Amino acid sequence: MTAHQQDRAGDRAEHCGAPRARGRTPDRAGGRAARHRTAGRPARRLRAALAAAACVTGAAALAGCAGSVVFDPGVPRAPEGTISIVPHNGAHGVRTDGRFEVRVPEGRLERVEAVRSGTGGRQRVTGRISPDGMVWRPAPGPLRPGAHYTVKAVALDGAGHRSTHRSAFTTAAPVHHLTAHFSPQSDATVGTGLIVSMVFNRPVADRAAVERAVTVGARPHVEVAAHWFGRRRLDFRPRYRWRPGTAITVQLRLRGVKTGPDVYGTQRRTVRYRVGRDQVSTIDAARHTMTVRTNGRVVAVLPVTAGDAENPTYNGQMVILERHSVTRMDGGTVGFGGEYDIADVPHAMRLTRSGTFLHGNYWARPEVFGGLNTSHGCVGLKDVRGGAEDTPAGWFFARSIVGDTVVVQNSPERTVAPDNGLGGWNMPWEQWRAGSALR
């Protein structure tokens, strides 16, 4: 077909089927030719047939004639306009646990690109297309709250025709945030008695969801089990104390996790600890001594004073939670009113959340250490005001780290509760494992 013939065909395709006044044409020459060819009823019938033929010819060339649709049942329909993305384009306040997918009713998806943007910047959303090529879904897990998602999908029909569809939606912003507080901070060297403990800023309704989002691993591998104390505290420990040199990795993948009605986690971080040497210090409250063993070898036996008859020290296994070169101890904060208030207690190491410390004592008479129990429940080591490195308290403080184990024996008091500090070592292993929300 010549260029002139293509122009003529295009002109017929543009005007076929459109009503026009009898005998009138777009130009005078055309009008005369038309009147000459179509005089009489047979000519009008011929003109109608020619117009119909021209319309079909134009449709074949331009895939349409005045809105008409030509359909060949032997070729699959192109998927343009049939790519379905859920949530719909422009949706706001989408639930984080709602459906997110791209689907075609026929043909196949060639590729899907999804991007999430928000406070954490722009990140690609991973997902996969089903084996039949008709559905794309993101990797398992909730959507990020308060985030903007954009989606681009490309599909092919059976004839290789390609179509593209774009969409965007925004998820609902969280009403309440859930965060976990824990210590020590990352990259610390810890003792073999450390229990990884985290306390949440609000009660957790879906404890299983939170436990799935928090993992504690070790290298060399050892089984680590979780235990819930109520709805705000989650602890992890192995069956026995950690081996020296173990690398502990704590992964918090709480961001976007729905933990209760309108409550979502916000943290995504990795915390690492290295387990140092093994040190266990055993206090005999009846003999007023503390035996320090490092890597199984006795390195010192130190005189102590423990809790008196009215305020005995807890029995059982405890773990050093904090270390302070100097701290204030006020009896009013732990239920003893104004019985004591010492502003400069040296070499203080916390053993329980309820207020038990192993600390330096400069105010007691020298004969008290190794001879009498005189405290309100703490364990005291001889020291001087301001603390000194060459005192029993100074020597022990310098050789202790968070996570070291302290065992108290032969005290008239009960065993420390598993949730008082890191007292979980006093709970049998099977009972500990039973405290998991995933059992």
Tab-separated table of C-alpha atoms in Angstrom:
chain	number	residue	atom	x	y	z
A	1	MET	CA	0.000	0.000	0.000
A	2	THR	CA	1.408	3.434	-0.974
A	3	ALA	CA	1.548	6.333	1.456
A	4	HIS	CA	-1.334	7.927	-0.419
A	5	GLN	CA	-3.380	4.739	-0.103
A	6	GLN	CA	-2.596	4.568	3.659
A	7	ASP	CA	-3.844	8.120	4.081
A	8	ARG	CA	-7.047	7.252	2.182
A	9	ALA	CA	-7.585	4.143	4.330
A	10	GLY	CA	-6.984	6.157	7.501
A	11	ASP	CA	-9.511	8.731	6.355
A	12	ARG	CA	-12.121	6.012	5.729
A	13	ALA	CA	-11.419	4.472	9.149
A	14	GLU	CA	-11.843	7.809	10.853
A	15	HIS	CA	-15.187	8.614	9.230
A	16	CYS	CA	-16.860	5.240	8.625
A	17	GLY	CA	-20.145	4.814	10.399
A	18	ALA	CA	-20.448	8.516	11.248
A	19	PRO	CA	-23.776	10.061	10.098
A	20	ARG	CA	-23.590	12.819	7.513
A	21	ALA	CA	-26.075	14.692	5.337
A	22	ARG	CA	-27.214	12.950	2.171
A	23	GLY	CA	-25.120	13.779	-0.858
A	24	ARG	CA	-22.540	15.829	1.182
A	25	THR	CA	-18.851	14.945	1.361
A	26	PRO	CA	-15.853	16.549	3.108
A	27	ASP	CA	-14.924	18.417	-0.076
A	28	ARG	CA	-16.568	19.446	-3.351
A	29	ALA	CA	-14.594	17.028	-5.565
A	30	GLY	CA	-15.425	14.182	-3.247
A	31	GLY	CA	-19.051	15.264	-3.251
A	32	ARG	CA	-19.339	15.175	-7.030
A	33	ALA	CA	-17.649	11.774	-7.223
A	34	ALA	CA	-19.970	10.382	-4.610
A	35	ARG	CA	-23.115	11.668	-6.312
A	36	HIS	CA	-21.938	10.241	-9.610
A	37	ARG	CA	-21.281	6.785	-8.129
A	38	THR	CA	-24.313	6.460	-5.881
A	39	ALA	CA	-27.242	7.639	-7.962
A	40	GLY	CA	-30.153	5.279	-7.415
A	41	ARG	CA	-30.970	2.620	-4.810
A	42	PRO	CA	-28.480	-0.002	-6.081
A	43	ALA	CA	-25.778	2.598	-5.833
A	44	ARG	CA	-26.782	3.379	-2.235
A	45	ARG	CA	-26.572	-0.324	-1.403
A	46	LEU	CA	-23.160	-0.509	-3.023
A	47	ARG	CA	-22.018	2.538	-1.055
A	48	ALA	CA	-23.115	0.949	2.229
A	49	ALA	CA	-21.241	-2.228	1.360
A	50	LEU	CA	-18.125	-0.286	0.438
A	51	ALA	CA	-18.358	1.721	3.684
A	52	ALA	CA	-18.626	-1.478	5.714
A	53	ALA	CA	-15.652	-2.960	3.890
A	54	ALA	CA	-13.664	0.229	4.478
A	55	CYS	CA	-14.516	0.105	8.191
A	56	VAL	CA	-13.227	-3.465	8.491
A	57	THR	CA	-10.094	-2.516	6.559
A	58	GLY	CA	-9.492	0.503	8.806
A	59	ALA	CA	-10.099	-1.585	11.929
A	60	ALA	CA	-7.526	-4.095	10.813
A	61	ALA	CA	-5.024	-1.304	10.307
A	62	LEU	CA	-5.819	0.741	13.420
A	63	ALA	CA	-7.321	-1.839	15.845
A	64	GLY	CA	-10.642	0.027	16.132
A	65	CYS	CA	-13.272	1.922	14.202
A	66	ALA	CA	-15.426	4.569	15.870
A	67	GLY	CA	-15.329	2.605	19.144
A	68	SER	CA	-16.005	-0.797	17.559
A	69	VAL	CA	-14.107	-3.813	18.992
A	70	VAL	CA	-12.758	-6.547	16.777
A	71	PHE	CA	-12.299	-9.833	18.680
A	72	ASP	CA	-10.455	-12.881	17.423
A	73	PRO	CA	-11.373	-15.855	19.661
A	74	GLY	CA	-8.163	-17.609	18.668
A	75	VAL	CA	-5.937	-15.080	20.481
A	76	PRO	CA	-6.012	-14.661	24.325
A	77	ARG	CA	-7.280	-11.255	25.426
A	78	ALA	CA	-4.518	-8.812	26.426
A	79	PRO	CA	-4.398	-8.290	30.188
A	80	GLU	CA	-4.353	-4.496	30.004
A	81	GLY	CA	-6.776	-3.212	32.607
A	82	THR	CA	-7.116	-6.667	34.153
A	83	ILE	CA	-4.057	-6.581	36.462
A	84	SER	CA	-5.530	-6.447	39.937
A	85	ILE	CA	-3.587	-4.975	42.887
A	86	VAL	CA	-4.908	-5.226	46.429
A	87	PRO	CA	-5.069	-2.840	48.309
A	88	HIS	CA	-6.542	-0.612	45.608
A	89	ASN	CA	-4.756	2.427	44.266
A	90	GLY	CA	-4.959	5.404	46.631
A	91	ALA	CA	-6.069	3.368	49.654
A	92	HIS	CA	-5.307	4.946	53.040
A	93	GLY	CA	-5.298	3.479	56.532
A	94	VAL	CA	-4.659	-0.053	55.244
A	95	ARG	CA	-4.390	-2.616	58.029
A	96	THR	CA	-0.932	-4.087	58.479
A	97	ASP	CA	-2.389	-7.589	58.584
A	98	GLY	CA	-4.527	-7.028	55.493
A	99	ARG	CA	-4.218	-8.691	52.090
A	100	PHE	CA	-1.476	-7.504	49.722
A	101	GLU	CA	-1.239	-9.188	46.322
A	102	VAL	CA	-1.036	-8.686	42.558
A	103	ARG	CA	-3.112	-10.958	40.335
A	104	VAL	CA	-4.003	-11.525	36.664
A	105	PRO	CA	-7.007	-13.621	35.531
A	106	GLU	CA	-5.106	-14.966	32.518
A	107	GLY	CA	-1.668	-14.777	30.981
A	108	ARG	CA	1.162	-14.367	33.480
A	109	LEU	CA	2.965	-11.773	35.539
A	110	GLU	CA	6.373	-10.916	34.127
A	111	ARG	CA	7.616	-8.912	37.096
A	112	VAL	CA	6.373	-7.030	40.148
A	113	GLU	CA	8.294	-4.233	41.853
A	114	ALA	CA	7.120	-3.053	45.286
A	115	VAL	CA	8.818	-0.338	47.341
A	116	ARG	CA	8.104	0.788	50.887
A	117	SER	CA	8.990	4.293	52.078
A	118	GLY	CA	8.695	5.859	55.504
A	119	THR	CA	10.811	6.753	58.526
A	120	GLY	CA	13.328	4.053	57.613
A	121	GLY	CA	13.840	5.405	54.088
A	122	ARG	CA	13.038	3.527	50.872
A	123	GLN	CA	13.269	-0.256	50.878
A	124	ARG	CA	12.389	-2.887	48.322
A	125	VAL	CA	9.622	-5.270	49.363
A	126	THR	CA	10.615	-8.847	48.673
A	127	GLY	CA	8.048	-11.243	47.271
A	128	ARG	CA	7.530	-14.008	44.757
A	129	ILE	CA	5.328	-14.882	41.794
A	130	SER	CA	3.382	-18.140	42.040
A	131	PRO	CA	4.461	-21.095	39.857
A	132	ASP	CA	1.524	-20.528	37.477
A	133	GLY	CA	2.608	-16.900	37.056
A	134	MET	CA	-0.773	-15.464	37.976
A	135	VAL	CA	-0.263	-14.191	41.550
A	136	TRP	CA	2.459	-12.215	43.356
A	137	ARG	CA	2.570	-11.931	47.137
A	138	PRO	CA	5.152	-10.362	49.486
A	139	ALA	CA	7.236	-12.401	51.901
A	140	PRO	CA	5.253	-13.533	54.964
A	141	GLY	CA	4.790	-10.974	57.698
A	142	PRO	CA	2.750	-7.850	58.409
A	143	LEU	CA	3.007	-4.629	56.472
A	144	ARG	CA	4.897	-1.750	58.075
A	145	PRO	CA	2.527	0.639	59.891
A	146	GLY	CA	2.480	4.248	58.754
A	147	ALA	CA	4.327	3.457	55.506
A	148	HIS	CA	3.732	4.334	51.839
A	149	TYR	CA	3.819	1.450	49.338
A	150	THR	CA	4.184	1.769	45.557
A	151	VAL	CA	3.682	-1.167	43.200
A	152	LYS	CA	4.473	-1.634	39.513
A	153	ALA	CA	3.289	-4.829	37.808
A	154	VAL	CA	4.048	-5.990	34.250
A	155	ALA	CA	2.053	-8.848	32.662
A	156	LEU	CA	2.072	-10.765	29.366
A	157	ASP	CA	-0.851	-12.397	27.601
A	158	GLY	CA	-0.690	-15.558	25.511
A	159	ALA	CA	0.241	-13.609	22.389
A	160	GLY	CA	3.138	-11.850	24.093
A	161	HIS	CA	1.321	-8.515	24.499
A	162	ARG	CA	2.670	-6.622	27.509
A	163	SER	CA	0.734	-4.346	29.849
A	164	THR	CA	1.716	-2.374	32.949
A	165	HIS	CA	-0.218	-1.283	36.006
A	166	ARG	CA	0.901	1.020	38.824
A	167	SER	CA	-0.648	1.483	42.230
A	168	ALA	CA	0.098	3.059	45.615
A	169	PHE	CA	-1.401	2.840	49.104
A	170	THR	CA	-0.615	3.858	52.681
A	171	THR	CA	-0.878	1.723	55.800
A	172	ALA	CA	-2.462	2.887	59.036
A	173	ALA	CA	-0.162	4.630	61.501
A	174	PRO	CA	0.257	2.808	64.804
A	175	VAL	CA	-1.716	4.162	67.725
A	176	HIS	CA	0.671	2.731	70.330
A	177	HIS	CA	4.306	1.648	70.118
A	178	LEU	CA	5.913	-1.366	71.765
A	179	THR	CA	9.605	-1.238	72.666
A	180	ALA	CA	11.861	-3.562	74.631
A	181	HIS	CA	14.332	-2.371	77.261
A	182	PHE	CA	17.318	-4.541	78.108
A	183	SER	CA	20.910	-4.448	79.331
A	184	PRO	CA	23.803	-4.581	78.849
A	185	GLN	CA	24.145	-2.846	75.530
A	186	SER	CA	25.600	-4.459	72.427
A	187	ASP	CA	29.206	-5.684	72.165
A	188	ALA	CA	29.655	-6.172	75.919
A	189	THR	CA	31.686	-9.009	77.402
A	190	VAL	CA	29.434	-10.815	79.864
A	191	GLY	CA	29.654	-13.553	82.441
A	192	THR	CA	28.539	-17.141	81.923
A	193	GLY	CA	25.414	-16.571	84.037
A	194	LEU	CA	23.828	-13.908	81.841
A	195	ILE	CA	20.123	-14.343	81.109
A	196	VAL	CA	18.953	-12.202	78.195
A	197	SER	CA	16.033	-10.313	79.683
A	198	MET	CA	13.824	-7.682	78.085
A	199	VAL	CA	11.048	-5.632	79.644
A	200	PHE	CA	8.421	-4.046	77.362
A	201	ASN	CA	6.992	-0.583	77.802
A	202	ARG	CA	3.426	-1.912	77.769
A	203	PRO	CA	1.647	-5.270	78.266
A	204	VAL	CA	1.910	-7.680	75.345
A	205	ALA	CA	-1.398	-9.208	74.251
A	206	ASP	CA	0.038	-11.437	71.521
A	207	ARG	CA	3.064	-12.943	73.256
A	208	ALA	CA	3.529	-15.576	70.544
A	209	ALA	CA	3.920	-12.868	67.877
A	210	VAL	CA	6.560	-11.099	69.943
A	211	GLU	CA	8.424	-14.303	70.734
A	212	ARG	CA	8.556	-15.197	67.044
A	213	ALA	CA	10.065	-11.773	66.338
A	214	VAL	CA	12.831	-12.080	68.962
A	215	THR	CA	15.525	-14.737	68.628
A	216	VAL	CA	18.590	-15.517	70.737
A	217	GLY	CA	21.268	-17.677	69.142
A	218	ALA	CA	24.716	-18.859	70.167
A	219	ARG	CA	27.934	-19.938	68.516
A	220	PRO	CA	28.872	-22.709	69.325
A	221	HIS	CA	25.240	-23.742	69.091
A	222	VAL	CA	23.295	-24.471	72.233
A	223	GLU	CA	19.545	-24.710	72.821
A	224	VAL	CA	18.125	-21.439	74.139
A	225	ALA	CA	14.575	-21.278	75.485
A	226	ALA	CA	12.248	-18.354	76.160
A	227	HIS	CA	10.199	-17.792	79.289
A	228	TRP	CA	7.541	-15.158	79.924
A	229	PHE	CA	7.118	-13.551	83.323
A	230	GLY	CA	3.688	-11.986	82.946
A	231	ARG	CA	2.914	-9.920	79.849
A	232	ARG	CA	5.756	-7.416	79.992
A	233	ARG	CA	8.926	-9.460	80.500
A	234	LEU	CA	10.571	-12.040	78.229
A	235	ASP	CA	13.775	-13.883	79.250
A	236	PHE	CA	16.067	-16.274	77.331
A	237	ARG	CA	18.590	-18.733	78.749
A	238	PRO	CA	20.265	-22.053	77.881
A	239	ARG	CA	19.872	-25.152	80.025
A	240	TYR	CA	23.245	-24.604	81.702
A	241	ARG	CA	25.445	-21.539	82.008
A	242	TRP	CA	27.104	-20.343	78.815
A	243	ARG	CA	30.495	-21.709	77.869
A	244	PRO	CA	33.341	-19.155	77.923
A	245	GLY	CA	33.988	-17.734	74.476
A	246	THR	CA	30.396	-18.194	73.281
A	247	ALA	CA	29.089	-15.529	70.890
A	248	ILE	CA	25.486	-14.590	71.716
A	249	THR	CA	23.342	-12.880	69.072
A	250	VAL	CA	20.017	-11.268	69.950
A	251	GLN	CA	17.830	-10.268	67.004
A	252	LEU	CA	14.834	-8.015	67.542
A	253	ARG	CA	12.554	-7.929	64.507
A	254	LEU	CA	9.655	-6.205	66.238
A	255	ARG	CA	9.127	-3.345	63.794
A	256	GLY	CA	5.639	-3.588	62.340
A	257	VAL	CA	4.640	-6.609	64.455
A	258	LYS	CA	1.123	-6.264	65.818
A	259	THR	CA	1.275	-7.149	69.512
A	260	GLY	CA	-2.223	-6.117	70.566
A	261	PRO	CA	-5.155	-3.900	69.551
A	262	ASP	CA	-3.597	-0.841	67.863
A	263	VAL	CA	-0.154	-1.716	69.280
A	264	TYR	CA	2.850	-2.321	67.006
A	265	GLY	CA	6.514	-2.987	67.643
A	266	THR	CA	9.065	-0.394	66.535
A	267	GLN	CA	12.495	-2.009	67.002
A	268	ARG	CA	14.671	-3.725	64.454
A	269	ARG	CA	18.204	-4.293	65.667
A	270	THR	CA	20.837	-6.907	66.384
A	271	VAL	CA	22.682	-7.091	69.720
A	272	ARG	CA	25.820	-9.156	70.253
A	273	TYR	CA	27.587	-10.319	73.404
A	274	ARG	CA	30.755	-12.258	74.010
A	275	VAL	CA	30.919	-14.573	77.009
A	276	GLY	CA	34.113	-14.106	79.012
A	277	ARG	CA	35.711	-16.374	81.589
A	278	ASP	CA	33.524	-18.396	83.970
A	279	GLN	CA	33.336	-16.937	87.470
A	280	VAL	CA	31.091	-18.222	90.259
A	281	SER	CA	31.250	-16.729	93.756
A	282	THR	CA	29.623	-18.775	96.534
A	283	ILE	CA	28.568	-17.015	99.734
A	284	ASP	CA	28.117	-19.126	102.853
A	285	ALA	CA	25.907	-16.934	105.040
A	286	ALA	CA	26.463	-19.149	108.086
A	287	ARG	CA	30.265	-19.081	107.786
A	288	HIS	CA	30.396	-15.428	106.625
A	289	THR	CA	32.670	-16.243	103.685
A	290	MET	CA	32.656	-15.857	99.898
A	291	THR	CA	34.623	-18.337	97.799
A	292	VAL	CA	35.530	-17.025	94.348
A	293	ARG	CA	36.129	-19.573	91.587
A	294	THR	CA	37.399	-18.529	88.170
A	295	ASN	CA	37.224	-21.206	85.452
A	296	GLY	CA	36.652	-23.746	88.220
A	297	ARG	CA	39.713	-22.787	90.291
A	298	VAL	CA	39.482	-21.150	93.724
A	299	VAL	CA	41.197	-17.756	93.511
A	300	ALA	CA	40.081	-16.205	96.805
A	301	VAL	CA	38.091	-16.730	100.001
A	302	LEU	CA	36.895	-13.382	101.308
A	303	PRO	CA	35.214	-12.481	104.651
A	304	VAL	CA	31.700	-11.027	104.311
A	305	THR	CA	28.745	-9.857	106.331
A	306	ALA	CA	25.284	-10.918	105.118
A	307	GLY	CA	21.717	-10.072	106.137
A	308	ASP	CA	20.875	-10.178	109.828
A	309	ALA	CA	18.257	-12.405	111.472
A	310	GLU	CA	15.428	-9.946	110.714
A	311	ASN	CA	16.532	-9.277	107.119
A	312	PRO	CA	18.324	-12.388	105.881
A	313	THR	CA	19.886	-12.558	102.401
A	314	TYR	CA	18.096	-14.576	99.721
A	315	ASN	CA	19.391	-18.067	99.042
A	316	GLY	CA	19.950	-19.326	95.524
A	317	GLN	CA	21.653	-18.360	92.277
A	318	MET	CA	21.809	-14.679	91.413
A	319	VAL	CA	23.563	-12.776	88.635
A	320	ILE	CA	25.355	-9.439	88.680
A	321	LEU	CA	23.009	-7.008	86.909
A	322	GLU	CA	24.857	-3.706	87.293
A	323	ARG	CA	28.192	-2.408	88.565
A	324	HIS	CA	28.705	1.028	90.174
A	325	SER	CA	32.000	2.326	91.522
A	326	VAL	CA	29.886	4.367	93.939
A	327	THR	CA	26.136	4.662	94.520
A	328	ARG	CA	23.602	5.904	97.036
A	329	MET	CA	21.587	3.431	99.107
A	330	ASP	CA	18.420	4.824	100.678
A	331	GLY	CA	16.384	2.461	102.843
A	332	GLY	CA	13.229	4.375	101.972
A	333	THR	CA	13.378	3.099	98.377
A	334	VAL	CA	13.201	-0.561	99.436
A	335	GLY	CA	10.782	-0.448	102.322
A	336	PHE	CA	13.118	0.288	105.236
A	337	GLY	CA	12.033	3.866	105.800
A	338	GLY	CA	14.729	6.026	107.324
A	339	GLU	CA	16.786	3.195	108.809
A	340	TYR	CA	19.710	4.095	106.549
A	341	ASP	CA	20.703	6.507	103.788
A	342	ILE	CA	24.321	6.164	102.633
A	343	ALA	CA	25.276	8.492	99.811
A	344	ASP	CA	28.617	6.950	98.839
A	345	VAL	CA	28.472	3.143	98.934
A	346	PRO	CA	31.608	1.965	97.062
A	347	HIS	CA	32.054	-0.974	94.681
A	348	ALA	CA	28.337	-1.810	94.439
A	349	MET	CA	27.050	-4.721	92.310
A	350	ARG	CA	23.292	-5.275	92.058
A	351	LEU	CA	22.026	-8.860	92.421
A	352	THR	CA	18.222	-8.423	92.483
A	353	ARG	CA	15.684	-5.870	91.319
A	354	SER	CA	14.298	-5.754	94.837
A	355	GLY	CA	17.513	-4.209	96.158
A	356	THR	CA	20.036	-6.922	97.044
A	357	PHE	CA	23.622	-5.746	96.435
A	358	LEU	CA	27.088	-7.142	96.921
A	359	HIS	CA	29.056	-4.035	97.876
A	360	GLY	CA	31.922	-2.422	99.745
A	361	ASN	CA	31.296	-1.494	103.392
A	362	TYR	CA	33.431	1.123	105.167
A	363	TRP	CA	31.158	1.854	108.157
A	364	ALA	CA	31.118	-1.555	109.914
A	365	ARG	CA	33.677	-2.562	112.530
A	366	PRO	CA	36.511	-4.765	111.125
A	367	GLU	CA	35.473	-7.785	113.234
A	368	VAL	CA	32.054	-7.861	111.572
A	369	PHE	CA	33.495	-9.231	108.297
A	370	GLY	CA	33.786	-12.982	108.619
A	371	GLY	CA	32.130	-12.948	112.042
A	372	LEU	CA	28.603	-11.444	112.023
A	373	ASN	CA	25.630	-10.845	109.712
A	374	THR	CA	24.528	-7.250	110.223
A	375	SER	CA	23.047	-5.926	106.972
A	376	HIS	CA	19.472	-5.378	105.732
A	377	GLY	CA	19.870	-8.220	103.237
A	378	CYS	CA	22.890	-7.146	101.191
A	379	VAL	CA	26.298	-8.810	101.301
A	380	GLY	CA	29.133	-6.539	102.416
A	381	LEU	CA	32.882	-6.731	101.759
A	382	LYS	CA	35.433	-4.750	103.720
A	383	ASP	CA	36.300	-1.412	102.109
A	384	VAL	CA	37.308	2.174	102.877
A	385	ARG	CA	35.417	5.377	102.281
A	386	GLY	CA	35.698	6.284	98.611
A	387	GLY	CA	36.745	2.725	97.768
A	388	ALA	CA	40.234	1.324	97.259
A	389	GLU	CA	41.692	-1.240	94.860
A	390	ASP	CA	43.579	-3.159	97.570
A	391	THR	CA	40.533	-3.858	99.779
A	392	PRO	CA	38.523	-7.113	99.478
A	393	ALA	CA	35.677	-5.112	97.892
A	394	GLY	CA	38.031	-3.335	95.465
A	395	TRP	CA	39.767	-6.574	94.485
A	396	PHE	CA	36.459	-8.355	93.773
A	397	PHE	CA	34.904	-5.403	91.915
A	398	ALA	CA	37.871	-5.198	89.544
A	399	ARG	CA	37.505	-8.881	88.648
A	400	SER	CA	33.723	-8.969	88.185
A	401	ILE	CA	31.542	-8.291	85.130
A	402	VAL	CA	27.828	-8.175	84.418
A	403	GLY	CA	26.582	-11.742	84.031
A	404	ASP	CA	28.803	-13.308	86.716
A	405	THR	CA	27.059	-15.786	89.005
A	406	VAL	CA	26.744	-15.300	92.746
A	407	VAL	CA	25.335	-18.173	94.842
A	408	VAL	CA	24.101	-17.745	98.415
A	409	GLN	CA	23.851	-20.769	100.704
A	410	ASN	CA	22.899	-21.465	104.337
A	411	SER	CA	20.773	-18.359	104.809
A	412	PRO	CA	17.469	-18.699	106.722
A	413	GLU	CA	15.728	-16.813	103.909
A	414	ARG	CA	13.813	-18.427	101.011
A	415	THR	CA	15.288	-18.919	97.525
A	416	VAL	CA	15.222	-15.812	95.370
A	417	ALA	CA	12.283	-15.715	92.919
A	418	PRO	CA	13.110	-16.508	89.269
A	419	ASP	CA	11.893	-13.076	88.129
A	420	ASN	CA	13.749	-11.121	90.831
A	421	GLY	CA	16.749	-9.979	88.855
A	422	LEU	CA	18.120	-12.826	86.737
A	423	GLY	CA	17.059	-15.549	89.139
A	424	GLY	CA	15.839	-17.827	86.357
A	425	TRP	CA	18.696	-20.267	87.026
A	426	ASN	CA	16.737	-21.392	90.105
A	427	MET	CA	13.933	-22.750	87.895
A	428	PRO	CA	14.142	-26.339	86.551
A	429	TRP	CA	14.778	-26.527	82.804
A	430	GLU	CA	11.481	-28.161	81.845
A	431	GLN	CA	9.550	-25.624	83.873
A	432	TRP	CA	11.514	-22.864	82.174
A	433	ARG	CA	10.729	-24.170	78.704
A	434	ALA	CA	7.042	-24.435	79.609
A	435	GLY	CA	6.981	-20.661	79.980
A	436	SER	CA	7.324	-20.124	76.230
A	437	ALA	CA	4.301	-18.819	74.293
A	438	LEU	CA	5.263	-21.069	71.344
A	439	ARG	CA	5.207	-24.424	73.102
